[in-house]
Structure formats: C-alpha cells, structure tokens
Amino acid sequence: MGRWICCLCSRVADPLMLLLVLALGCNPSTAATASPSVPHIKPSYSFGRTFLGLDKCNACIGTSICKKFFKEEIRFDTWLSSHLKLPPSSLLSYSGNYTDDAKSWRLVDITRLTSKYQHDRADKRICTSLLKTKTCSLERALRRTQRFQKWLRAKRLTPDLVQGLPSPMLRCPSQRLLDRIVRRYAEVPDAGSIYMDHLTDRDKLRLLYTLAVNSHPILLQIFPDVEGWPFPRYLGSCGRLVVSASTRPLRDFFGAAPEVAADLGLQLLAVLRSMATNDLNYFFYFTHVDAGTFGVLSNGHLFIRDGSTLGIIDKEEGSQLIDGQQEYKDIFSCLTVNCQSASVSCDSIREKHSLIMVCQDLLPKLLTGKFLSPVQERIDAFLQRCAHGHDDEHGANEAMAELAEILKPLRSCDSRFAYRYPDCRYSDKY
C-alpha cells in the first residue's frame, strides 16, 4: 500500500525528484536524506625531502619545479601506481614522464648533479672543514665563508667572485658571460638585468652552489635550445634534482644501421662546428668526452646531453682572470673534485681540441665497420689521422668538412629522422 501511495504522490512531484525517489525504492524519507557520492580520492605518492634534496636547501639547485613533483605531474617510469616505491636514491639519473594537462605525457630526464655518495661526502666536507663537526646546517656554514660574503655585497657577478671554482665553464670567464648567467638564471623571476638586485641571499647561494658542483643546468638555461643551441630543454629543478628533455645516450646507437650512424656522425660534426663558430662569438671546448656526453632525442636530433665538461672562451672579450687568480682555492673549489686538480690554461686551447677527442673516443665506435669499401677505408684513414692530431696541414673546419663530404651520401631521408623529414625530400641541403 505504501508503495502505491508513494507512486501516487510522485505524480505531483518535481520530475527530477521523481527519478530520485524511484531510484531509492519510492521511499521519500530516503530521498530527502540522500547525500552525493564521495568523489574518488586519487592515491597520494609520498616524496621524501631527502630523496629530492630539499632537506639540503639552500645548498641545492632550486625549487622551480617542485610543485610538479608533488602534484604528480612528474612521475618516474616505474612509479605509475600507488603500491610502487620511489626508485633508489643512489642512482645518478632517472627516466620520467612530464605533463602540463594530465592527459598528454612526454619523456624527461631527471638527474643529479653528481652521485648521492659524492653529494654526501661534499656535505660532510663542508661541516668538517668549516665548523669542525660531522653534521651541521650546510646553509649556515656556507654563508659564513669569505666567498659568499663577497657575493652578498656584490651588485654584479664579476670574475673575482668565481675564481677557483672547478667548473670548466668558469676557467676563462669574461664579464659578458657572467652577465649572461645572471640575466638568464631561470630559478628566479626573470628581471632581464645584469645586476644581482633581483637575487635574494637564498638565490645567490643556490647559484653559487650550482656553479661549484656542476654547471650543466646553468648552461641549459643561458644557451637554450629554442635559440638553436645544442642542449636539451631545461624544465626546472627541485632540491638537488634537475629535469630536462629526455635524450638517449649516444652509446645506445653504436650498433645502429649505417645510415643512422652516418646521420649521427654528421650531426656530431655540426655540433662541434657550432661550438667553435657562432653568432655570439663564444668558443666551446670539451675537457672530456665519453659515450654519455651526447644524446639523441626521439626525433633523431643530437644534443649535448652532459655539459659538465664544457669550457667557454669569449672570443670577443677574452678571459678576465690571470693565471695566478685561477689558483685561488676554497671550500667551493673542492665540493666534488680534488682541490689539487690542475686547471687548463686558457691560451692552450685550440679549435681542434674537441675534434681530436671525438675522433679518439666516439666516432670510431659509431662509424667503424659500418660501410662498404672503399668508403670505410677513407673513414678509417681520416679517423686515424684526426685522433693523433697528425692532420696539421688543415684546420679543424677543413678536417670536419672532409669527413662530412664522405658521410653525406651515406645517410637516408625517411621518417626515422623526424627532425629533418620531410624537409630533406625537397632540399638539396640533405
């Protein structure tokens, strides 16, 4: 009877109320007290400040991308469900995924400036050297140093403020280069100024710490890929982790097909050429190369994956440090390297310096045994001369042009090389 009365009453009820009443078994009292369904709560992933290195700030790189981590808009490849834990903190780099809209994801590299073991050893060195204790507040200890006190008083980043830092980028500094660092430092709001007025004390310590440990993220910021520089895109930092566009190390391509090897060989030469000759008149040189120095994007485009061993000489201004100044040492000179490590004289670097390294360590692994005679013999003969620096009658540009002429006919034009396809179908350049 109650059901029948309910249904009679529903004839005069609001149509939406009627639907709700029917769904609840025609019980008006139930309908009146029904509460909306509880929204599904997404599992929350737990980030430790220690894993990110936030517990060491402001002796860290920055915090510009921390929100992305905590909002789960940056995820590690193995960290896609709630029951999986963070990867080991002992690794130097991680493969990750990055999103701006929670729908489309792209691959990124998440890297440390140095290994966690080296970081921990450096932290211990700071405490024992400056405060004579095993543990301490790193920020408080570094703030007391003479170098940082000079940074606090400085209006402009000048060569004397970076003398003795271990980064190859700063062995031969010019005022023009240092102004570019301040003006383009991406961990602070862009002020577009060469003066450090927009940098807080915290910002100055982070910039100094980054330059002392590894200048790679600074290179990505001041020479961005969108301006044509051969570096992957810098996306930001959190604690002691840096996030940048993902590249596969060149070592993954040593066994590649001949046409892929020829294409990468030509790109290597093009990068070396742009490092020596560019519109800004900066001369880049390597102090060391290995199979992880260069990397390849998913579209086949080759970049400098690790810029930590890159030195820079300003061909317009020259170095504004004399050799005696380069010998200055303090705690910032020794965070990740031996304080006694010898520095290379700025005057001793030649244009063929980087080419010889690449001919010795990378091109043979990429190009040897890939092609038919007589092309392979020509490549082998060139690499032999180049690796030993015997080709003195030609400069670096002439040597690179010689190898490029050999490799150009060996590459192909297809969708595997997305960075230049389909342009290569309609251009004689390729």
Short mmCIF file of C-alpha atoms in Angstrom, two decimals, residues 53-416:
data_model
loop_
_atom_site.label_atom_id
_atom_site.label_comp_id
_atom_site.label_asym_id
_atom_site.label_seq_id
_atom_site.Cartn_x
_atom_site.Cartn_y
_atom_site.Cartn_z
CA GLY A 53 67.48 17.01 -1.66
CA LEU A 54 65.12 19.67 -0.31
CA ASP A 55 66.41 18.98 3.18
CA LYS A 56 69.76 20.44 2.00
CA CYS A 57 68.37 23.68 0.56
CA ASN A 58 69.55 26.34 0.18
CA ALA A 59 72.72 24.38 -0.59
CA CYS A 60 70.84 23.00 -3.59
CA ILE A 61 69.98 23.85 -7.20
CA GLY A 62 66.49 25.33 -6.92
CA THR A 63 62.79 24.74 -6.34
CA SER A 64 61.19 25.92 -9.60
CA ILE A 65 59.67 22.55 -10.48
CA CYS A 66 58.87 21.11 -7.02
CA LYS A 67 55.11 21.66 -7.46
CA LYS A 68 55.18 19.37 -10.48
CA PHE A 69 56.60 16.56 -8.36
CA PHE A 70 54.13 16.98 -5.52
CA LYS A 71 51.13 17.31 -7.88
CA GLU A 72 52.27 14.10 -9.61
CA GLU A 73 52.74 15.91 -12.90
CA ILE A 74 56.25 14.47 -12.97
CA ARG A 75 56.43 10.72 -12.49
CA PHE A 76 59.20 8.21 -12.67
CA ASP A 77 58.78 5.46 -15.27
CA THR A 78 58.48 2.83 -12.55
CA TRP A 79 56.29 5.00 -10.33
CA LEU A 80 52.89 4.81 -12.02
CA SER A 81 50.81 3.03 -9.38
CA SER A 82 50.27 3.56 -5.67
CA HIS A 83 51.99 0.38 -4.46
CA LEU A 84 55.31 1.13 -6.16
CA LYS A 85 58.02 2.91 -4.21
CA LEU A 86 60.40 5.65 -5.31
CA PRO A 87 63.47 4.46 -7.23
CA PRO A 88 66.77 4.13 -5.35
CA SER A 89 68.23 7.48 -4.36
CA SER A 90 71.72 6.19 -5.21
CA LEU A 91 71.13 6.48 -8.97
CA LEU A 92 72.60 9.41 -10.90
CA SER A 93 69.70 9.73 -13.35
CA TYR A 94 66.14 8.54 -13.84
CA SER A 95 63.73 8.32 -16.76
CA GLY A 96 60.47 10.13 -16.07
CA ASN A 97 57.21 11.43 -17.51
CA TYR A 98 56.07 15.06 -17.52
CA THR A 99 52.66 16.61 -18.20
CA ASP A 100 51.07 20.05 -18.33
CA ASP A 101 47.45 18.87 -18.73
CA ALA A 102 47.36 15.40 -17.05
CA LYS A 103 46.41 13.92 -20.44
CA SER A 104 49.48 14.05 -22.65
CA TRP A 105 52.82 12.94 -21.24
CA ARG A 106 56.35 13.35 -22.55
CA LEU A 107 59.60 11.74 -21.53
CA VAL A 108 62.07 13.67 -19.40
CA ASP A 109 65.43 13.01 -17.78
CA ILE A 110 65.66 13.53 -14.02
CA THR A 111 69.28 13.82 -12.97
CA ARG A 112 71.52 14.65 -10.03
CA LEU A 113 74.46 16.99 -10.50
CA THR A 114 76.66 14.30 -9.02
CA SER A 115 76.11 10.96 -7.30
CA LYS A 116 74.43 10.90 -3.90
CA TYR A 117 77.65 9.44 -2.47
CA GLN A 118 79.60 12.46 -3.76
CA HIS A 119 76.90 14.82 -2.51
CA ASP A 120 77.03 13.25 0.97
CA ARG A 121 80.83 13.38 1.00
CA ALA A 122 80.75 17.04 -0.03
CA ASP A 123 78.21 17.84 2.69
CA LYS A 124 80.47 16.18 5.26
CA ARG A 125 83.47 18.13 3.95
CA ILE A 126 81.59 21.40 4.42
CA CYS A 127 80.82 20.61 8.06
CA THR A 128 84.24 19.26 8.98
CA SER A 129 86.17 21.97 7.14
CA LEU A 130 84.15 24.98 8.19
CA LEU A 131 82.60 24.09 11.56
CA LYS A 132 84.77 21.14 12.68
CA THR A 133 81.67 18.95 13.21
CA LYS A 134 80.37 15.82 11.49
CA THR A 135 76.93 17.31 10.85
CA CYS A 136 75.77 20.91 10.56
CA SER A 137 73.46 23.32 8.81
CA LEU A 138 75.02 23.47 5.35
CA GLU A 139 73.46 26.84 4.61
CA ARG A 140 74.73 28.38 7.83
CA ALA A 141 78.21 27.02 7.22
CA LEU A 142 78.43 28.23 3.61
CA ARG A 143 77.01 31.65 4.50
CA ARG A 144 79.99 32.25 6.80
CA THR A 145 82.55 31.78 4.03
CA GLN A 146 84.52 34.72 2.72
CA ARG A 147 83.44 33.99 -0.86
CA PHE A 148 79.72 34.05 -0.09
CA GLN A 149 80.05 37.21 1.99
CA LYS A 150 81.56 38.84 -1.11
CA TRP A 151 78.60 37.53 -3.15
CA LEU A 152 76.19 39.10 -0.68
CA ARG A 153 77.79 42.51 -1.06
CA ALA A 154 78.19 42.33 -4.85
CA LYS A 155 75.86 44.14 -7.21
CA ARG A 156 77.23 42.32 -10.25
CA LEU A 157 78.72 38.86 -10.80
CA THR A 158 82.37 39.58 -11.61
CA PRO A 159 85.31 37.27 -12.45
CA ASP A 160 86.84 37.55 -8.98
CA LEU A 161 83.65 36.06 -7.46
CA VAL A 162 84.00 32.84 -9.48
CA GLN A 163 87.80 32.43 -9.45
CA GLY A 164 88.90 28.99 -8.32
CA LEU A 165 85.52 27.32 -8.94
CA PRO A 166 86.10 23.90 -10.54
CA SER A 167 83.65 24.27 -13.46
CA PRO A 168 85.43 24.31 -16.85
CA MET A 169 82.86 26.91 -17.92
CA LEU A 170 84.41 29.37 -15.44
CA ARG A 171 88.12 28.74 -16.00
CA CYS A 172 88.35 31.56 -18.53
CA PRO A 173 85.41 33.84 -17.60
CA SER A 174 84.52 37.08 -19.31
CA GLN A 175 82.26 39.74 -17.87
CA ARG A 176 79.92 39.22 -20.83
CA LEU A 177 79.49 35.52 -19.97
CA LEU A 178 78.89 36.22 -16.27
CA ASP A 179 76.30 38.89 -17.13
CA ARG A 180 74.52 36.33 -19.28
CA ILE A 181 74.40 33.89 -16.34
CA VAL A 182 72.73 36.47 -14.07
CA ARG A 183 70.36 37.73 -16.74
CA ARG A 184 69.14 34.25 -17.71
CA TYR A 185 69.22 32.41 -14.39
CA ALA A 186 65.90 30.54 -14.60
CA GLU A 187 65.44 29.68 -10.92
CA VAL A 188 64.34 33.26 -10.18
CA PRO A 189 61.74 35.54 -11.80
CA ASP A 190 63.20 36.98 -14.99
CA ALA A 191 64.42 40.51 -14.38
CA GLY A 192 66.41 40.83 -17.59
CA SER A 193 69.15 42.65 -15.68
CA ILE A 194 72.88 42.09 -15.45
CA TYR A 195 72.78 43.26 -11.84
CA MET A 196 72.00 40.88 -8.99
CA ASP A 197 69.50 43.14 -7.26
CA HIS A 198 66.67 40.72 -8.07
CA LEU A 199 68.52 37.81 -6.43
CA THR A 200 67.80 37.16 -2.76
CA ASP A 201 70.51 35.84 -0.43
CA ARG A 202 68.97 32.39 -0.92
CA ASP A 203 69.11 32.75 -4.72
CA LYS A 204 72.77 33.77 -4.61
CA LEU A 205 73.69 30.74 -2.50
CA ARG A 206 71.85 28.38 -4.86
CA LEU A 207 73.54 29.87 -7.91
CA LEU A 208 76.97 29.69 -6.28
CA TYR A 209 76.37 26.11 -5.11
CA THR A 210 75.28 25.00 -8.60
CA LEU A 211 78.30 26.59 -10.25
CA ALA A 212 80.58 24.93 -7.68
CA VAL A 213 79.12 21.43 -8.10
CA ASN A 214 78.17 21.16 -11.78
CA SER A 215 77.46 23.96 -14.26
CA HIS A 216 75.39 21.78 -16.62
CA PRO A 217 71.96 23.19 -15.60
CA ILE A 218 73.30 26.75 -15.93
CA LEU A 219 74.45 26.00 -19.49
CA LEU A 220 70.95 24.74 -20.36
CA GLN A 221 69.47 27.97 -19.02
CA ILE A 222 71.80 30.52 -20.63
CA PHE A 223 72.09 28.75 -24.01
CA PRO A 224 68.53 27.41 -24.57
CA ASP A 225 67.58 25.01 -27.32
CA VAL A 226 64.85 27.36 -28.59
CA GLU A 227 67.63 29.70 -29.74
CA GLY A 228 69.35 26.91 -31.66
CA TRP A 229 71.95 25.88 -29.08
CA PRO A 230 72.73 22.12 -28.98
CA PHE A 231 71.41 21.46 -25.47
CA PRO A 232 68.21 19.72 -24.31
CA ARG A 233 65.47 21.91 -22.85
CA TYR A 234 65.77 22.87 -19.18
CA LEU A 235 62.44 22.36 -17.40
CA GLY A 236 63.41 23.17 -13.82
CA SER A 237 64.97 21.93 -10.59
CA CYS A 238 63.78 20.66 -7.24
CA GLY A 239 66.28 20.33 -4.43
CA ARG A 240 69.22 18.54 -5.98
CA LEU A 241 67.36 17.09 -8.97
CA VAL A 242 67.30 18.65 -12.45
CA VAL A 243 64.55 17.96 -15.02
CA SER A 244 65.27 18.31 -18.74
CA ALA A 245 64.04 16.93 -22.07
CA SER A 246 64.77 13.23 -22.49
CA THR A 247 67.63 12.02 -24.67
CA ARG A 248 69.08 8.56 -25.26
CA PRO A 249 72.85 8.46 -24.78
CA LEU A 250 74.95 8.09 -27.90
CA ARG A 251 76.24 4.73 -26.65
CA ASP A 252 72.82 3.27 -27.48
CA PHE A 253 73.50 3.97 -31.17
CA PHE A 254 76.95 2.44 -31.56
CA GLY A 255 75.32 -0.63 -33.12
CA ALA A 256 72.90 1.38 -35.29
CA ALA A 257 72.33 0.86 -39.02
CA PRO A 258 74.88 2.52 -41.36
CA GLU A 259 72.52 5.30 -42.46
CA VAL A 260 71.73 6.16 -38.80
CA ALA A 261 75.42 6.14 -37.90
CA ALA A 262 76.24 8.43 -40.84
CA ASP A 263 73.47 10.84 -39.82
CA LEU A 264 74.67 10.98 -36.20
CA GLY A 265 78.27 11.41 -37.33
CA LEU A 266 77.26 14.41 -39.42
CA GLN A 267 75.31 15.88 -36.52
CA LEU A 268 78.33 15.46 -34.24
CA LEU A 269 80.42 17.45 -36.70
CA ALA A 270 77.73 20.13 -36.95
CA VAL A 271 77.64 20.49 -33.14
CA LEU A 272 81.42 20.82 -32.97
CA ARG A 273 81.31 23.42 -35.74
CA SER A 274 78.63 25.48 -33.93
CA MET A 275 80.65 25.29 -30.72
CA ALA A 276 83.63 26.88 -32.44
CA THR A 277 81.77 29.35 -34.66
CA ASN A 278 78.51 31.02 -33.60
CA ASP A 279 76.86 34.43 -33.70
CA LEU A 280 77.73 35.24 -30.08
CA ASN A 281 81.46 34.60 -30.55
CA TYR A 282 81.74 32.07 -27.71
CA PHE A 283 84.16 29.21 -28.25
CA PHE A 284 83.08 26.00 -26.51
CA TYR A 285 85.54 23.17 -25.92
CA PHE A 286 85.41 19.84 -24.11
CA THR A 287 87.75 18.84 -21.33
CA HIS A 288 86.48 15.25 -21.60
CA VAL A 289 84.02 13.28 -23.75
CA ASP A 290 82.50 9.82 -23.38
CA ALA A 291 79.55 7.81 -24.66
CA GLY A 292 77.15 9.74 -22.41
CA THR A 293 78.29 13.25 -23.35
CA PHE A 294 75.93 13.37 -26.34
CA GLY A 295 72.32 12.25 -26.52
CA VAL A 296 69.63 11.78 -29.17
CA LEU A 297 66.03 12.99 -28.92
CA SER A 298 63.14 10.78 -30.05
CA ASN A 299 63.06 12.67 -33.37
CA GLY A 300 66.69 11.73 -34.11
CA HIS A 301 68.17 15.13 -33.26
CA LEU A 302 71.53 15.00 -31.47
CA PHE A 303 72.30 17.25 -28.47
CA ILE A 304 74.97 17.70 -25.82
CA ARG A 305 73.47 15.58 -23.04
CA ASP A 306 76.09 16.41 -20.40
CA GLY A 307 77.68 19.86 -20.48
CA SER A 308 79.60 19.50 -17.22
CA THR A 309 82.91 19.15 -19.06
CA LEU A 310 82.40 22.14 -21.39
CA GLY A 311 84.69 25.12 -21.17
CA ILE A 312 83.88 28.51 -22.72
CA ILE A 313 86.26 31.13 -24.08
CA ASP A 314 84.89 34.53 -25.06
CA LYS A 315 86.40 35.41 -28.42
CA GLU A 316 85.16 39.00 -28.10
CA GLU A 317 86.36 39.90 -24.59
CA GLY A 318 88.82 37.12 -23.75
CA SER A 319 89.39 35.90 -20.20
CA GLN A 320 89.38 38.44 -17.40
CA LEU A 321 91.26 36.20 -14.98
CA ILE A 322 95.02 35.92 -14.99
CA ASP A 323 96.60 32.51 -14.37
CA GLY A 324 97.52 33.40 -10.79
CA GLN A 325 93.90 34.14 -9.93
CA GLN A 326 92.84 30.70 -11.15
CA GLU A 327 94.91 29.13 -8.37
CA TYR A 328 92.65 30.56 -5.65
CA LYS A 329 91.05 27.67 -3.69
CA ASP A 330 88.39 27.45 -1.01
CA ILE A 331 85.63 25.04 0.07
CA PHE A 332 83.63 25.82 -3.10
CA SER A 333 86.62 24.66 -5.17
CA CYS A 334 86.57 21.23 -3.55
CA LEU A 335 82.94 20.13 -3.22
CA THR A 336 83.08 17.40 -5.88
CA VAL A 337 86.66 17.42 -7.17
CA ASN A 338 90.16 17.19 -5.80
CA CYS A 339 91.33 20.60 -4.64
CA GLN A 340 94.70 19.90 -6.24
CA SER A 341 93.28 19.23 -9.71
CA ALA A 342 95.24 21.11 -12.35
CA SER A 343 93.44 23.69 -14.46
CA VAL A 344 94.00 24.12 -18.18
CA SER A 345 95.50 27.37 -19.35
CA CYS A 346 93.06 29.42 -21.44
CA ASP A 347 95.79 30.13 -24.01
CA SER A 348 96.49 26.43 -24.61
CA ILE A 349 93.07 25.56 -26.09
CA ARG A 350 92.89 25.16 -29.87
CA GLU A 351 89.92 24.71 -32.20
CA LYS A 352 90.90 21.11 -32.97
CA HIS A 353 90.90 20.22 -29.25
CA SER A 354 87.33 18.84 -29.16
CA LEU A 355 87.50 17.28 -32.62
CA ILE A 356 90.53 15.20 -31.64
CA MET A 357 88.68 13.90 -28.55
CA VAL A 358 85.64 12.95 -30.60
CA CYS A 359 87.85 11.24 -33.20
CA GLN A 360 89.57 9.26 -30.45
CA ASP A 361 86.61 8.21 -28.31
CA LEU A 362 83.30 8.44 -30.18
CA LEU A 363 83.47 8.40 -33.98
CA PRO A 364 85.37 5.07 -34.21
CA LYS A 365 82.69 3.34 -32.10
CA LEU A 366 79.98 4.89 -34.24
CA LEU A 367 81.45 4.52 -37.75
CA THR A 368 83.91 1.59 -37.75
CA GLY A 369 82.86 -1.49 -39.73
CA LYS A 370 79.60 0.04 -40.98
CA PHE A 371 80.25 0.75 -44.64
CA LEU A 372 81.49 -0.94 -47.81
CA SER A 373 84.89 -0.43 -49.41
CA PRO A 374 86.39 1.96 -50.37
CA VAL A 375 84.24 4.32 -48.24
CA GLN A 376 85.11 2.54 -44.98
CA GLU A 377 88.83 2.78 -45.74
CA ARG A 378 88.53 6.53 -46.30
CA ILE A 379 86.67 6.95 -42.98
CA ASP A 380 89.20 4.81 -41.09
CA ALA A 381 92.14 6.72 -42.56
CA PHE A 382 90.60 10.06 -41.60
CA LEU A 383 89.87 8.95 -38.03
CA GLN A 384 93.41 7.67 -37.64
CA ARG A 385 94.90 11.00 -38.70
CA CYS A 386 92.42 13.02 -36.70
CA ALA A 387 92.80 11.03 -33.46
CA HIS A 388 96.56 11.56 -33.42
CA GLY A 389 96.38 15.22 -34.47
CA HIS A 390 98.60 14.47 -37.48
CA ASP A 391 96.50 16.44 -39.92
CA ASP A 392 98.33 19.67 -39.13
CA GLU A 393 98.19 21.00 -42.66
CA HIS A 394 94.45 21.53 -42.28
CA GLY A 395 92.48 23.38 -39.60
CA ALA A 396 89.56 21.95 -37.67
CA ASN A 397 86.97 23.28 -40.13
CA GLU A 398 88.75 21.75 -43.11
CA ALA A 399 89.06 18.40 -41.32
CA MET A 400 85.37 18.34 -40.41
CA ALA A 401 84.42 19.31 -43.97
CA GLU A 402 86.46 16.38 -45.30
CA LEU A 403 84.64 13.82 -43.15
CA ALA A 404 81.27 15.46 -43.80
CA GLU A 405 81.74 15.05 -47.56
CA ILE A 406 82.32 11.33 -47.03
CA LEU A 407 79.27 10.86 -44.78
CA LYS A 408 76.66 12.99 -46.59
CA PRO A 409 75.89 10.47 -49.38
CA LEU A 410 75.56 7.68 -46.79
CA ARG A 411 72.55 8.99 -44.89
CA SER A 412 68.95 8.45 -45.96
CA CYS A 413 65.79 10.55 -45.96
CA ASP A 414 62.88 8.84 -44.18
CA SER A 415 60.60 9.18 -41.16
CA ARG A 416 63.22 7.76 -38.78
#
